[in-house]
Amino acid sequence: MTTPPSPWPPGRIDEIVDRYQRPLLAYAARMNGGDWQGSQDAVQETFLRLCRERPEKIDARIAAWLFSVCRSRVIDMQRTARAMPIDVSQSPMPDPAPDAQTAAIDAEEHVHLDTLMDGLSPRQQEVLRLRMTGRLSYREIADVTGLSVSNVGFHLHEAVRSLRTALAH
């Protein structure tokens, strides 16, 4: 049985994977409590689903579509496995070759920021990750989470305000 030709232009899927693989992995890992295997599975399934979609249907909103599919897949996997709640204390993507001093400083800052993130509501954590890691617009975050654009703005504002207040102390 032969595989039907891809509806995507040659090289376009590779470009999308190159651009979005790391942010999707980071996002999925945070939602998965640092479970790399599950996160990789969710991202792989997201890209497989992308290959089956018609480009004209999603290309204009590719980032929001990818994060939405990935989010749904992680939630489905959590329901199936009865996974633990989001754990933001795990570092999803360590720098592959930092020097010892830089690594120590980065780790300390990352742990501090993760600790501060624990003080945010799960919704604030999610919209902040989508904005910072995924670089999604408010509209795209709204598409992914099902919130209104103004509600996304509210959650982002409150998350940043809370982090600033915590950092000031």
Tab-separated table of N, CA and C in Angstrom:
chain	number	residue	atom	x	y	z
A	1	MET	N	0.851	-1.170	0.000
A	1	MET	CA	0.000	0.000	0.000
A	1	MET	C	0.895	1.230	0.000
A	2	THR	N	0.636	2.168	-0.877
A	2	THR	CA	1.469	3.360	-0.965
A	2	THR	C	0.878	4.488	-0.138
A	3	THR	N	1.760	5.365	0.323
A	3	THR	CA	1.353	6.516	1.104
A	3	THR	C	0.921	7.627	0.152
A	4	PRO	N	-0.219	8.269	0.420
A	4	PRO	CA	-0.635	9.356	-0.463
A	4	PRO	C	0.341	10.525	-0.346
A	5	PRO	N	0.478	11.317	-1.399
A	5	PRO	CA	1.401	12.445	-1.341
A	5	PRO	C	0.948	13.464	-0.296
A	6	SER	N	1.918	14.126	0.301
A	6	SER	CA	1.628	15.133	1.313
A	6	SER	C	0.977	16.352	0.671
A	7	PRO	N	-0.032	16.918	1.335
A	7	PRO	CA	-0.653	18.126	0.799
A	7	PRO	C	0.194	19.374	1.031
A	8	TRP	N	1.264	19.233	1.827
A	8	TRP	CA	2.114	20.370	2.168
A	8	TRP	C	3.199	20.562	1.120
A	9	PRO	N	3.606	21.810	0.860
A	9	PRO	CA	4.712	22.060	-0.066
A	9	PRO	C	5.990	21.397	0.464
A	10	PRO	N	6.867	20.953	-0.421
A	10	PRO	CA	8.114	20.325	0.022
A	10	PRO	C	8.891	21.242	0.978
A	11	GLY	N	9.317	20.665	2.093
A	11	GLY	CA	10.130	21.387	3.064
A	11	GLY	C	9.340	22.180	4.093
A	12	ARG	N	8.051	22.416	3.879
A	12	ARG	CA	7.262	23.242	4.815
A	12	ARG	C	7.094	22.549	6.163
A	13	ILE	N	6.838	21.255	6.168
A	13	ILE	CA	6.710	20.522	7.438
A	13	ILE	C	8.028	20.598	8.210
A	14	ASP	N	9.160	20.435	7.522
A	14	ASP	CA	10.465	20.523	8.184
A	14	ASP	C	10.662	21.895	8.830
A	15	GLU	N	10.251	22.945	8.136
A	15	GLU	CA	10.366	24.307	8.687
A	15	GLU	C	9.529	24.444	9.952
A	16	ILE	N	8.329	23.914	9.912
A	16	ILE	CA	7.435	24.010	11.064
A	16	ILE	C	8.000	23.220	12.245
A	17	VAL	N	8.481	22.018	11.987
A	17	VAL	CA	9.070	21.208	13.056
A	17	VAL	C	10.281	21.921	13.643
A	18	ASP	N	11.163	22.443	12.805
A	18	ASP	CA	12.350	23.151	13.295
A	18	ASP	C	11.978	24.347	14.174
A	19	ARG	N	10.942	25.049	13.787
A	19	ARG	CA	10.562	26.255	14.517
A	19	ARG	C	9.826	25.948	15.825
A	20	TYR	N	8.966	24.944	15.827
A	20	TYR	CA	8.058	24.739	16.959
A	20	TYR	C	8.366	23.536	17.853
A	21	GLN	N	9.292	22.678	17.473
A	21	GLN	CA	9.527	21.476	18.266
A	21	GLN	C	9.962	21.795	19.700
A	22	ARG	N	10.970	22.627	19.859
A	22	ARG	CA	11.447	22.942	21.217
A	22	ARG	C	10.384	23.633	22.073
A	23	PRO	N	9.707	24.691	21.553
A	23	PRO	CA	8.664	25.307	22.391
A	23	PRO	C	7.531	24.352	22.743
A	24	LEU	N	7.145	23.493	21.806
A	24	LEU	CA	6.097	22.520	22.105
A	24	LEU	C	6.558	21.514	23.150
A	25	LEU	N	7.798	21.057	23.053
A	25	LEU	CA	8.330	20.126	24.050
A	25	LEU	C	8.364	20.766	25.433
A	26	ALA	N	8.820	22.015	25.496
A	26	ALA	CA	8.872	22.712	26.783
A	26	ALA	C	7.461	22.865	27.366
A	27	TYR	N	6.536	23.255	26.531
A	27	TYR	CA	5.144	23.431	26.962
A	27	TYR	C	4.552	22.106	27.445
A	28	ALA	N	4.715	21.063	26.668
A	28	ALA	CA	4.177	19.754	27.041
A	28	ALA	C	4.841	19.224	28.313
A	29	ALA	N	6.144	19.429	28.443
A	29	ALA	CA	6.858	18.949	29.632
A	29	ALA	C	6.350	19.637	30.890
A	30	ARG	N	6.076	20.930	30.793
A	30	ARG	CA	5.535	21.640	31.955
A	30	ARG	C	4.148	21.118	32.298
A	31	MET	N	3.343	20.898	31.312
A	31	MET	CA	1.998	20.370	31.570
A	31	MET	C	2.073	18.943	32.117
A	32	ASN	N	3.083	18.195	31.700
A	32	ASN	CA	3.244	16.789	32.060
A	32	ASN	C	4.049	16.584	33.331
A	33	GLY	N	4.375	17.630	34.029
A	33	GLY	CA	5.154	17.482	35.251
A	33	GLY	C	6.568	17.003	34.987
A	34	GLY	N	7.119	17.353	33.829
A	34	GLY	CA	8.488	16.982	33.502
A	34	GLY	C	8.636	15.612	32.861
A	35	ASP	N	7.544	14.956	32.544
A	35	ASP	CA	7.590	13.638	31.913
A	35	ASP	C	8.019	13.801	30.454
A	36	TRP	N	9.325	13.587	30.189
A	36	TRP	CA	9.871	13.802	28.851
A	36	TRP	C	9.336	12.814	27.843
A	37	GLN	N	9.195	11.582	28.221
A	37	GLN	CA	8.702	10.580	27.280
A	37	GLN	C	7.291	10.913	26.829
A	38	GLY	N	6.432	11.215	27.796
A	38	GLY	CA	5.065	11.587	27.461
A	38	GLY	C	5.004	12.866	26.647
A	39	SER	N	5.865	13.806	26.967
A	39	SER	CA	5.906	15.079	26.232
A	39	SER	C	6.353	14.865	24.798
A	40	GLN	N	7.363	14.042	24.622
A	40	GLN	CA	7.834	13.744	23.267
A	40	GLN	C	6.746	13.037	22.468
A	41	ASP	N	6.031	12.131	23.115
A	41	ASP	CA	4.929	11.435	22.439
A	41	ASP	C	3.844	12.421	22.009
A	42	ALA	N	3.497	13.349	22.901
A	42	ALA	CA	2.455	14.332	22.586
A	42	ALA	C	2.874	15.221	21.422
A	43	VAL	N	4.127	15.657	21.420
A	43	VAL	CA	4.613	16.526	20.343
A	43	VAL	C	4.686	15.748	19.034
A	44	GLN	N	5.146	14.520	19.100
A	44	GLN	CA	5.216	13.703	17.885
A	44	GLN	C	3.813	13.506	17.301
A	45	GLU	N	2.851	13.220	18.144
A	45	GLU	CA	1.482	13.048	17.659
A	45	GLU	C	0.921	14.354	17.100
A	46	THR	N	1.331	15.478	17.676
A	46	THR	CA	0.915	16.781	17.148
A	46	THR	C	1.427	16.962	15.728
A	47	PHE	N	2.695	16.649	15.508
A	47	PHE	CA	3.261	16.802	14.170
A	47	PHE	C	2.687	15.777	13.187
A	48	LEU	N	2.382	14.587	13.657
A	48	LEU	CA	1.731	13.603	12.779
A	48	LEU	C	0.348	14.091	12.339
A	49	ARG	N	-0.354	14.679	13.265
A	49	ARG	CA	-1.662	15.225	12.910
A	49	ARG	C	-1.509	16.386	11.923
A	50	LEU	N	-0.471	17.186	12.101
A	50	LEU	CA	-0.195	18.284	11.176
A	50	LEU	C	-0.031	17.755	9.753
A	51	CYS	N	0.683	16.657	9.616
A	51	CYS	CA	0.939	16.087	8.290
A	51	CYS	C	-0.347	15.678	7.586
A	52	ARG	N	-1.379	15.359	8.355
A	52	ARG	CA	-2.647	14.928	7.764
A	52	ARG	C	-3.581	16.089	7.445
A	53	GLU	N	-3.299	17.265	7.988
A	53	GLU	CA	-4.165	18.424	7.776
A	53	GLU	C	-3.874	19.101	6.448
A	54	ARG	N	-4.854	19.767	5.920
A	54	ARG	CA	-4.699	20.541	4.688
A	54	ARG	C	-4.050	21.876	5.040
A	55	PRO	N	-2.977	22.264	4.354
A	55	PRO	CA	-2.274	23.511	4.680
A	55	PRO	C	-3.181	24.746	4.663
A	56	GLU	N	-4.059	24.827	3.681
A	56	GLU	CA	-4.908	26.013	3.569
A	56	GLU	C	-5.868	26.138	4.749
A	57	LYS	N	-6.084	25.057	5.454
A	57	LYS	CA	-7.000	25.043	6.588
A	57	LYS	C	-6.360	25.634	7.851
A	58	ILE	N	-5.031	25.472	8.008
A	58	ILE	CA	-4.408	25.875	9.281
A	58	ILE	C	-3.157	26.727	9.150
A	59	ASP	N	-2.598	26.879	7.971
A	59	ASP	CA	-1.294	27.535	7.843
A	59	ASP	C	-1.286	28.967	8.372
A	60	ALA	N	-2.399	29.689	8.255
A	60	ALA	CA	-2.444	31.076	8.711
A	60	ALA	C	-2.417	31.188	10.233
A	61	ARG	N	-2.773	30.122	10.924
A	61	ARG	CA	-2.802	30.139	12.395
A	61	ARG	C	-2.042	28.938	12.952
A	62	ILE	N	-0.912	28.654	12.363
A	62	ILE	CA	-0.176	27.423	12.660
A	62	ILE	C	0.238	27.314	14.132
A	63	ALA	N	0.746	28.398	14.729
A	63	ALA	CA	1.215	28.319	16.119
A	63	ALA	C	0.078	27.953	17.061
A	64	ALA	N	-1.024	28.667	16.957
A	64	ALA	CA	-2.157	28.378	17.837
A	64	ALA	C	-2.673	26.961	17.606
A	65	TRP	N	-2.715	26.540	16.352
A	65	TRP	CA	-3.187	25.194	16.043
A	65	TRP	C	-2.285	24.143	16.684
A	66	LEU	N	-0.961	24.303	16.540
A	66	LEU	CA	-0.021	23.331	17.105
A	66	LEU	C	-0.136	23.250	18.621
A	67	PHE	N	-0.147	24.408	19.297
A	67	PHE	CA	-0.223	24.397	20.755
A	67	PHE	C	-1.564	23.856	21.231
A	68	SER	N	-2.626	24.128	20.507
A	68	SER	CA	-3.938	23.613	20.867
A	68	SER	C	-3.986	22.087	20.745
A	69	VAL	N	-3.469	21.559	19.651
A	69	VAL	CA	-3.437	20.104	19.460
A	69	VAL	C	-2.552	19.453	20.520
A	70	CYS	N	-1.394	20.037	20.776
A	70	CYS	CA	-0.464	19.495	21.776
A	70	CYS	C	-1.116	19.508	23.164
A	71	ARG	N	-1.756	20.615	23.500
A	71	ARG	CA	-2.434	20.741	24.797
A	71	ARG	C	-3.497	19.655	24.942
A	72	SER	N	-4.315	19.479	23.915
A	72	SER	CA	-5.364	18.456	23.960
A	72	SER	C	-4.777	17.068	24.125
A	73	ARG	N	-3.692	16.814	23.440
A	73	ARG	CA	-3.063	15.490	23.513
A	73	ARG	C	-2.513	15.235	24.920
A	74	VAL	N	-1.855	16.237	25.513
A	74	VAL	CA	-1.317	16.077	26.866
A	74	VAL	C	-2.456	15.830	27.855
A	75	ILE	N	-3.529	16.594	27.731
A	75	ILE	CA	-4.677	16.412	28.629
A	75	ILE	C	-5.263	15.016	28.459
A	76	ASP	N	-5.404	14.561	27.227
A	76	ASP	CA	-5.897	13.197	26.991
A	76	ASP	C	-4.981	12.161	27.624
A	77	MET	N	-3.680	12.352	27.486
A	77	MET	CA	-2.717	11.412	28.061
A	77	MET	C	-2.797	11.428	29.587
A	78	GLN	N	-2.989	12.605	30.171
A	78	GLN	CA	-3.105	12.700	31.624
A	78	GLN	C	-4.368	12.006	32.116
A	79	ARG	N	-5.445	12.182	31.393
A	79	ARG	CA	-6.693	11.501	31.774
A	79	ARG	C	-6.514	9.993	31.723
A	80	THR	N	-5.877	9.531	30.676
A	80	THR	CA	-5.677	8.097	30.505
A	80	THR	C	-4.768	7.538	31.595
A	81	ALA	N	-3.695	8.244	31.876
A	81	ALA	CA	-2.721	7.746	32.845
A	81	ALA	C	-3.015	8.186	34.270
A	82	ARG	N	-4.053	9.031	34.417
A	82	ARG	CA	-4.345	9.611	35.733
A	82	ARG	C	-3.087	10.246	36.306
A	83	ALA	N	-2.463	11.109	35.477
A	83	ALA	CA	-1.191	11.745	35.827
A	83	ALA	C	-1.365	12.754	36.956
A	84	MET	N	-0.251	13.134	37.519
A	84	MET	CA	-0.210	14.125	38.577
A	84	MET	C	-0.450	15.511	37.983
A	85	PRO	N	-0.805	16.529	38.827
A	85	PRO	CA	-1.018	17.883	38.318
A	85	PRO	C	0.278	18.506	37.797
A	86	ILE	N	0.126	19.622	37.111
A	86	ILE	CA	1.269	20.336	36.534
A	86	ILE	C	2.311	20.612	37.606
A	87	ASP	N	3.553	20.290	37.325
A	87	ASP	CA	4.677	20.541	38.218
A	87	ASP	C	5.663	21.413	37.473
A	88	VAL	N	5.746	22.693	37.854
A	88	VAL	CA	6.638	23.607	37.145
A	88	VAL	C	8.039	23.626	37.747
A	89	SER	N	8.341	22.697	38.643
A	89	SER	CA	9.664	22.705	39.261
A	89	SER	C	10.710	21.977	38.437
A	90	GLN	N	10.280	21.311	37.362
A	90	GLN	CA	11.221	20.583	36.516
A	90	GLN	C	11.778	21.496	35.448
A	91	SER	N	13.044	21.394	35.165
A	91	SER	CA	13.662	22.175	34.099
A	91	SER	C	13.528	21.411	32.801
A	92	PRO	N	12.739	21.927	31.816
A	92	PRO	CA	12.458	21.133	30.638
A	92	PRO	C	13.611	21.009	29.654
A	93	MET	N	14.452	22.039	29.518
A	93	MET	CA	15.480	21.993	28.493
A	93	MET	C	16.775	22.623	29.017
A	94	PRO	N	17.607	21.854	29.674
A	94	PRO	CA	18.852	22.431	30.170
A	94	PRO	C	19.791	22.790	29.028
A	95	ASP	N	20.625	23.792	29.269
A	95	ASP	CA	21.622	24.189	28.282
A	95	ASP	C	22.585	23.028	28.105
A	96	PRO	N	22.879	22.608	26.859
A	96	PRO	CA	23.676	21.406	26.645
A	96	PRO	C	25.142	21.527	27.077
A	97	ALA	N	25.729	22.725	27.100
A	97	ALA	CA	27.154	22.811	27.417
A	97	ALA	C	27.538	24.102	28.138
A	98	PRO	N	26.906	24.465	29.251
A	98	PRO	CA	27.331	25.668	29.949
A	98	PRO	C	28.557	25.382	30.818
A	99	ASP	N	29.321	26.441	31.112
A	99	ASP	CA	30.430	26.238	32.046
A	99	ASP	C	29.837	26.103	33.446
A	100	ALA	N	30.645	25.637	34.399
A	100	ALA	CA	30.141	25.299	35.727
A	100	ALA	C	29.522	26.498	36.443
A	101	GLN	N	30.173	27.657	36.376
A	101	GLN	CA	29.654	28.833	37.061
A	101	GLN	C	28.335	29.294	36.429
A	102	THR	N	28.307	29.353	35.130
A	102	THR	CA	27.078	29.761	34.434
A	102	THR	C	25.959	28.775	34.724
A	103	ALA	N	26.275	27.491	34.719
A	103	ALA	CA	25.271	26.471	34.996
A	103	ALA	C	24.707	26.630	36.407
A	104	ALA	N	25.576	26.902	37.380
A	104	ALA	CA	25.137	27.062	38.766
A	104	ALA	C	24.229	28.286	38.919
A	105	ILE	N	24.607	29.389	38.305
A	105	ILE	CA	23.804	30.613	38.379
A	105	ILE	C	22.467	30.408	37.676
A	106	ASP	N	22.518	29.828	36.480
A	106	ASP	CA	21.286	29.581	35.730
A	106	ASP	C	20.348	28.657	36.495
A	107	ALA	N	20.906	27.618	37.088
A	107	ALA	CA	20.076	26.667	37.831
A	107	ALA	C	19.427	27.340	39.032
A	108	GLU	N	20.196	28.159	39.726
A	108	GLU	CA	19.658	28.859	40.895
A	108	GLU	C	18.538	29.821	40.488
A	109	GLU	N	18.760	30.569	39.408
A	109	GLU	CA	17.735	31.499	38.930
A	109	GLU	C	16.502	30.752	38.443
A	110	HIS	N	16.725	29.627	37.775
A	110	HIS	CA	15.608	28.842	37.250
A	110	HIS	C	14.771	28.267	38.393
A	111	VAL	N	15.434	27.756	39.419
A	111	VAL	CA	14.723	27.205	40.574
A	111	VAL	C	13.931	28.317	41.267
A	112	HIS	N	14.544	29.496	41.389
A	112	HIS	CA	13.864	30.622	42.029
A	112	HIS	C	12.619	31.015	41.227
A	113	LEU	N	12.757	31.134	39.925
A	113	LEU	CA	11.623	31.497	39.084
A	113	LEU	C	10.548	30.401	39.112
A	114	ASP	N	10.961	29.148	39.086
A	114	ASP	CA	9.992	28.050	39.161
A	114	ASP	C	9.230	28.084	40.486
A	115	THR	N	9.934	28.416	41.561
A	115	THR	CA	9.297	28.523	42.863
A	115	THR	C	8.262	29.646	42.851
A	116	LEU	N	8.629	30.771	42.250
A	116	LEU	CA	7.685	31.881	42.139
A	116	LEU	C	6.493	31.497	41.260
A	117	MET	N	6.758	30.752	40.195
A	117	MET	CA	5.672	30.310	39.307
A	117	MET	C	4.689	29.409	40.052
A	118	ASP	N	5.174	28.646	41.033
A	118	ASP	CA	4.295	27.780	41.818
A	118	ASP	C	3.218	28.582	42.533
A	119	GLY	N	3.504	29.854	42.804
A	119	GLY	CA	2.534	30.712	43.478
A	119	GLY	C	1.429	31.215	42.563
A	120	LEU	N	1.580	31.030	41.276
A	120	LEU	CA	0.560	31.459	40.321
A	120	LEU	C	-0.515	30.382	40.186
A	121	SER	N	-1.681	30.798	39.765
A	121	SER	CA	-2.741	29.819	39.513
A	121	SER	C	-2.353	28.969	38.303
A	122	PRO	N	-2.889	27.775	38.177
A	122	PRO	CA	-2.583	26.950	36.998
A	122	PRO	C	-2.904	27.667	35.681
A	123	ARG	N	-3.996	28.424	35.636
A	123	ARG	CA	-4.364	29.152	34.416
A	123	ARG	C	-3.308	30.218	34.101
A	124	GLN	N	-2.844	30.956	35.137
A	124	GLN	CA	-1.809	31.968	34.927
A	124	GLN	C	-0.520	31.321	34.440
A	125	GLN	N	-0.168	30.185	35.011
A	125	GLN	CA	1.032	29.481	34.569
A	125	GLN	C	0.920	29.102	33.099
A	126	GLU	N	-0.232	28.592	32.709
A	126	GLU	CA	-0.407	28.148	31.329
A	126	GLU	C	-0.333	29.305	30.340
A	127	VAL	N	-1.054	30.395	30.613
A	127	VAL	CA	-1.033	31.508	29.647
A	127	VAL	C	0.345	32.155	29.595
A	128	LEU	N	1.032	32.208	30.727
A	128	LEU	CA	2.386	32.770	30.734
A	128	LEU	C	3.347	31.884	29.933
A	129	ARG	N	3.240	30.559	30.073
A	129	ARG	CA	4.087	29.651	29.287
A	129	ARG	C	3.803	29.781	27.792
A	130	LEU	N	2.529	29.857	27.436
A	130	LEU	CA	2.182	30.001	26.022
A	130	LEU	C	2.720	31.310	25.450
A	131	ARG	N	2.685	32.355	26.245
A	131	ARG	CA	3.178	33.656	25.780
A	131	ARG	C	4.704	33.674	25.703
A	132	MET	N	5.374	33.184	26.729
A	132	MET	CA	6.830	33.283	26.803
A	132	MET	C	7.530	32.163	26.041
A	133	THR	N	7.121	30.937	26.257
A	133	THR	CA	7.764	29.804	25.598
A	133	THR	C	7.273	29.628	24.174
A	134	GLY	N	5.965	29.700	24.004
A	134	GLY	CA	5.390	29.493	22.687
A	134	GLY	C	5.377	30.732	21.820
A	135	ARG	N	5.575	31.887	22.443
A	135	ARG	CA	5.551	33.182	21.733
A	135	ARG	C	4.236	33.391	20.982
A	136	LEU	N	3.154	32.954	21.596
A	136	LEU	CA	1.848	33.105	20.977
A	136	LEU	C	1.262	34.473	21.297
A	137	SER	N	0.450	34.974	20.386
A	137	SER	CA	-0.268	36.223	20.608
A	137	SER	C	-1.428	35.968	21.571
A	138	TYR	N	-2.026	37.040	22.056
A	138	TYR	CA	-3.181	36.887	22.934
A	138	TYR	C	-4.287	36.118	22.213
A	139	ARG	N	-4.545	36.418	20.969
A	139	ARG	CA	-5.577	35.734	20.180
A	139	ARG	C	-5.253	34.244	20.079
A	140	GLU	N	-3.980	33.918	19.810
A	140	GLU	CA	-3.584	32.518	19.693
A	140	GLU	C	-3.725	31.792	21.029
A	141	ILE	N	-3.368	32.469	22.124
A	141	ILE	CA	-3.534	31.870	23.455
A	141	ILE	C	-5.019	31.633	23.726
A	142	ALA	N	-5.845	32.586	23.341
A	142	ALA	CA	-7.291	32.421	23.508
A	142	ALA	C	-7.790	31.220	22.717
A	143	ASP	N	-7.291	31.052	21.502
A	143	ASP	CA	-7.679	29.899	20.685
A	143	ASP	C	-7.267	28.581	21.336
A	144	VAL	N	-6.088	28.554	21.929
A	144	VAL	CA	-5.578	27.329	22.553
A	144	VAL	C	-6.356	26.987	23.828
A	145	THR	N	-6.593	27.993	24.669
A	145	THR	CA	-7.164	27.744	25.993
A	145	THR	C	-8.683	27.829	26.062
A	146	GLY	N	-9.298	28.447	25.050
A	146	GLY	CA	-10.739	28.637	25.090
A	146	GLY	C	-11.164	29.863	25.885
A	147	LEU	N	-10.210	30.666	26.324
A	147	LEU	CA	-10.515	31.908	27.033
A	147	LEU	C	-10.789	33.016	26.028
A	148	SER	N	-11.375	34.119	26.491
A	148	SER	CA	-11.505	35.297	25.641
A	148	SER	C	-10.151	36.006	25.600
A	149	VAL	N	-9.954	36.835	24.597
A	149	VAL	CA	-8.695	37.588	24.482
A	149	VAL	C	-8.512	38.485	25.696
A	150	SER	N	-9.575	39.135	26.149
A	150	SER	CA	-9.445	40.009	27.317
A	150	SER	C	-9.129	39.207	28.578
A	151	ASN	N	-9.665	37.996	28.684
A	151	ASN	CA	-9.360	37.152	29.835
A	151	ASN	C	-7.898	36.702	29.803
A	152	VAL	N	-7.386	36.416	28.619
A	152	VAL	CA	-5.964	36.084	28.475
A	152	VAL	C	-5.122	37.250	28.979
A	153	GLY	N	-5.467	38.457	28.514
A	153	GLY	CA	-4.739	39.653	28.950
A	153	GLY	C	-4.783	39.824	30.455
A	154	PHE	N	-5.946	39.582	31.045
A	154	PHE	CA	-6.089	39.690	32.494
A	154	PHE	C	-5.177	38.702	33.205
A	155	HIS	N	-5.212	37.432	32.789
A	155	HIS	CA	-4.381	36.409	33.436
A	155	HIS	C	-2.892	36.715	33.268
A	156	LEU	N	-2.490	37.163	32.098
A	156	LEU	CA	-1.084	37.528	31.885
A	156	LEU	C	-0.686	38.698	32.766
A	157	HIS	N	-1.527	39.708	32.809
A	157	HIS	CA	-1.243	40.880	33.638
A	157	HIS	C	-1.089	40.483	35.108
A	158	GLU	N	-2.025	39.679	35.596
A	158	GLU	CA	-1.969	39.245	36.994
A	158	GLU	C	-0.735	38.377	37.264
A	159	ALA	N	-0.383	37.517	36.332
A	159	ALA	CA	0.797	36.665	36.503
A	159	ALA	C	2.059	37.510	36.579
A	160	VAL	N	2.206	38.454	35.662
A	160	VAL	CA	3.392	39.310	35.656
A	160	VAL	C	3.433	40.181	36.910
A	161	ARG	N	2.288	40.728	37.288
A	161	ARG	CA	2.230	41.544	38.505
A	161	ARG	C	2.647	40.727	39.726
A	162	SER	N	2.146	39.516	39.834
A	162	SER	CA	2.494	38.645	40.967
A	162	SER	C	3.984	38.319	40.981
A	163	LEU	N	4.540	38.009	39.806
A	163	LEU	CA	5.976	37.701	39.732
A	163	LEU	C	6.820	38.918	40.076
A	164	ARG	N	6.435	40.093	39.589
A	164	ARG	CA	7.180	41.321	39.930
A	164	ARG	C	7.153	41.590	41.414
A	165	THR	N	5.988	41.450	42.015
A	165	THR	CA	5.856	41.667	43.453
A	165	THR	C	6.743	40.678	44.223
A	166	ALA	N	6.696	39.433	43.829
A	166	ALA	CA	7.503	38.402	44.506
A	166	ALA	C	9.009	38.666	44.320
A	167	LEU	N	9.403	39.082	43.123
A	167	LEU	CA	10.813	39.367	42.874
A	167	LEU	C	11.292	40.583	43.654
A	168	ALA	N	10.410	41.540	43.883
A	168	ALA	CA	10.774	42.753	44.630
A	168	ALA	C	11.038	42.443	46.104
A	169	HIS	N	10.443	41.364	46.568
A	169	HIS	CA	10.648	40.986	47.983
A	169	HIS	C	11.722	39.995	48.037
